[in-house]
């Protein structure tokens, strides 16, 4: 019976680790409204953070473009300057670490709670496995 519980716990850990972060995806938004249908996207293991990128145009400062989706954790907190249709802008990437959270309060640090949650699930399963012996 202990072997059955151990296998079930290991299966649970595998599912918890394999489950990626779910983020809101919007290729472009103006004034907080997505110009295309917004949908949820499952991030892969490489893109472990949800993001909201904001590009503020220098000419007016009032117009801002946003995009949302999955991004590499190394891009979190990054700022950039560039031009779009000849108009200068300043862009920044804010990252989020929980499902469907891109649009809430950003966490600008590198690393992710989604990975921490999977590690916690693995530790709990390992302790339960040892207890079942």
XYZ file of C-alpha atoms in Angstrom:
133
model
C 0.000 0.000 0.000
C 2.892 2.361 0.786
C 4.250 1.837 -2.731
C 0.912 2.913 -4.220
C 0.881 6.098 -2.123
C 4.477 6.820 -3.066
C 3.698 6.478 -6.766
C 0.617 8.687 -6.447
C 2.630 11.344 -4.628
C 5.364 11.222 -7.256
C 2.744 11.581 -9.981
C 1.344 14.596 -8.122
C 4.796 16.161 -7.932
C 5.322 15.574 -11.652
C 2.015 17.294 -12.453
C 2.819 20.197 -10.114
C 6.260 20.688 -11.663
C 4.997 20.319 -15.244
C 2.202 22.844 -14.714
C 3.454 26.147 -16.078
C 2.334 29.637 -15.315
C -0.842 30.897 -17.015
C -0.680 34.503 -18.205
C -3.019 36.941 -19.865
C -1.939 37.544 -23.487
C -2.576 40.771 -25.350
C -0.308 41.804 -28.235
C -1.185 45.511 -27.985
C -3.375 47.631 -25.722
C -4.110 51.353 -25.579
C -5.556 52.986 -22.449
C -5.680 49.549 -20.822
C -7.916 48.049 -23.524
C -6.627 45.230 -25.693
C -7.074 45.979 -29.400
C -7.253 42.272 -30.227
C -9.089 39.496 -28.403
C -7.324 38.846 -25.098
C -6.765 35.214 -24.166
C -4.944 33.156 -21.566
C -1.699 31.444 -22.532
C 0.253 28.668 -20.797
C 3.935 29.628 -20.431
C 6.577 27.051 -21.200
C 9.554 26.268 -18.980
C 11.691 28.958 -20.635
C 9.195 31.796 -20.190
C 8.546 31.515 -16.477
C 7.075 34.968 -15.808
C 3.972 36.886 -16.802
C 4.718 40.406 -17.978
C 3.162 43.718 -18.816
C 5.293 45.915 -21.052
C 4.491 49.609 -21.189
C 5.849 51.956 -23.850
C 5.328 55.640 -23.044
C 5.829 58.012 -25.957
C 8.137 60.918 -25.210
C 6.336 63.443 -27.441
C 3.157 63.540 -25.353
C 3.681 61.281 -22.365
C -0.065 60.649 -22.449
C -0.162 57.853 -24.986
C 1.030 54.479 -23.758
C 1.044 51.142 -25.540
C 1.009 47.935 -23.539
C 1.468 44.264 -24.264
C 1.004 41.231 -22.009
C 2.080 37.607 -22.072
C 4.921 35.284 -21.029
C 8.559 36.354 -20.854
C 11.964 35.149 -19.706
C 12.667 36.081 -16.081
C 15.896 37.760 -17.192
C 13.811 40.420 -18.993
C 12.034 41.461 -15.794
C 12.627 45.044 -14.731
C 14.333 45.895 -18.010
C 13.875 49.365 -19.505
C 14.610 50.470 -23.039
C 14.411 53.499 -25.275
C 13.576 53.411 -28.964
C 11.456 54.810 -31.762
C 8.139 53.715 -33.224
C 7.015 55.382 -36.461
C 9.650 58.053 -35.833
C 8.396 58.901 -32.332
C 10.647 58.245 -29.350
C 9.427 56.062 -26.482
C 10.606 54.641 -23.186
C 9.594 51.062 -22.426
C 9.637 48.995 -19.249
C 8.775 45.382 -18.419
C 7.016 44.534 -15.151
C 6.847 40.843 -14.194
C 4.377 38.797 -12.180
C 4.750 35.329 -10.705
C 1.218 33.963 -10.214
C -1.420 32.773 -12.672
C -3.230 35.533 -14.601
C -1.582 38.244 -12.531
C -0.067 40.415 -15.252
C -2.015 43.546 -14.672
C -1.650 43.570 -10.867
C 1.201 44.704 -8.638
C 4.555 43.999 -10.268
C 7.433 42.144 -8.669
C 10.594 43.501 -10.270
C 12.935 40.894 -8.757
C 14.323 37.983 -10.723
C 13.218 34.487 -9.751
C 9.712 33.176 -9.471
C 7.182 31.985 -6.971
C 5.870 29.474 -9.514
C 9.187 27.604 -9.294
C 9.156 27.939 -5.507
C 5.658 26.431 -5.379
C 6.793 23.424 -7.447
C 9.802 22.943 -5.187
C 7.542 23.062 -2.134
C 5.245 20.448 -3.659
C 8.261 18.230 -4.377
C 9.515 18.537 -0.789
C 6.106 17.721 0.658
C 5.821 14.672 -1.591
C 9.293 13.492 -0.618
C 8.523 13.838 3.112
C 5.200 12.020 2.663
C 7.012 9.265 0.772
C 9.514 8.833 3.591
C 6.707 8.830 6.170
C 4.820 6.108 4.271
C 7.741 3.664 4.545
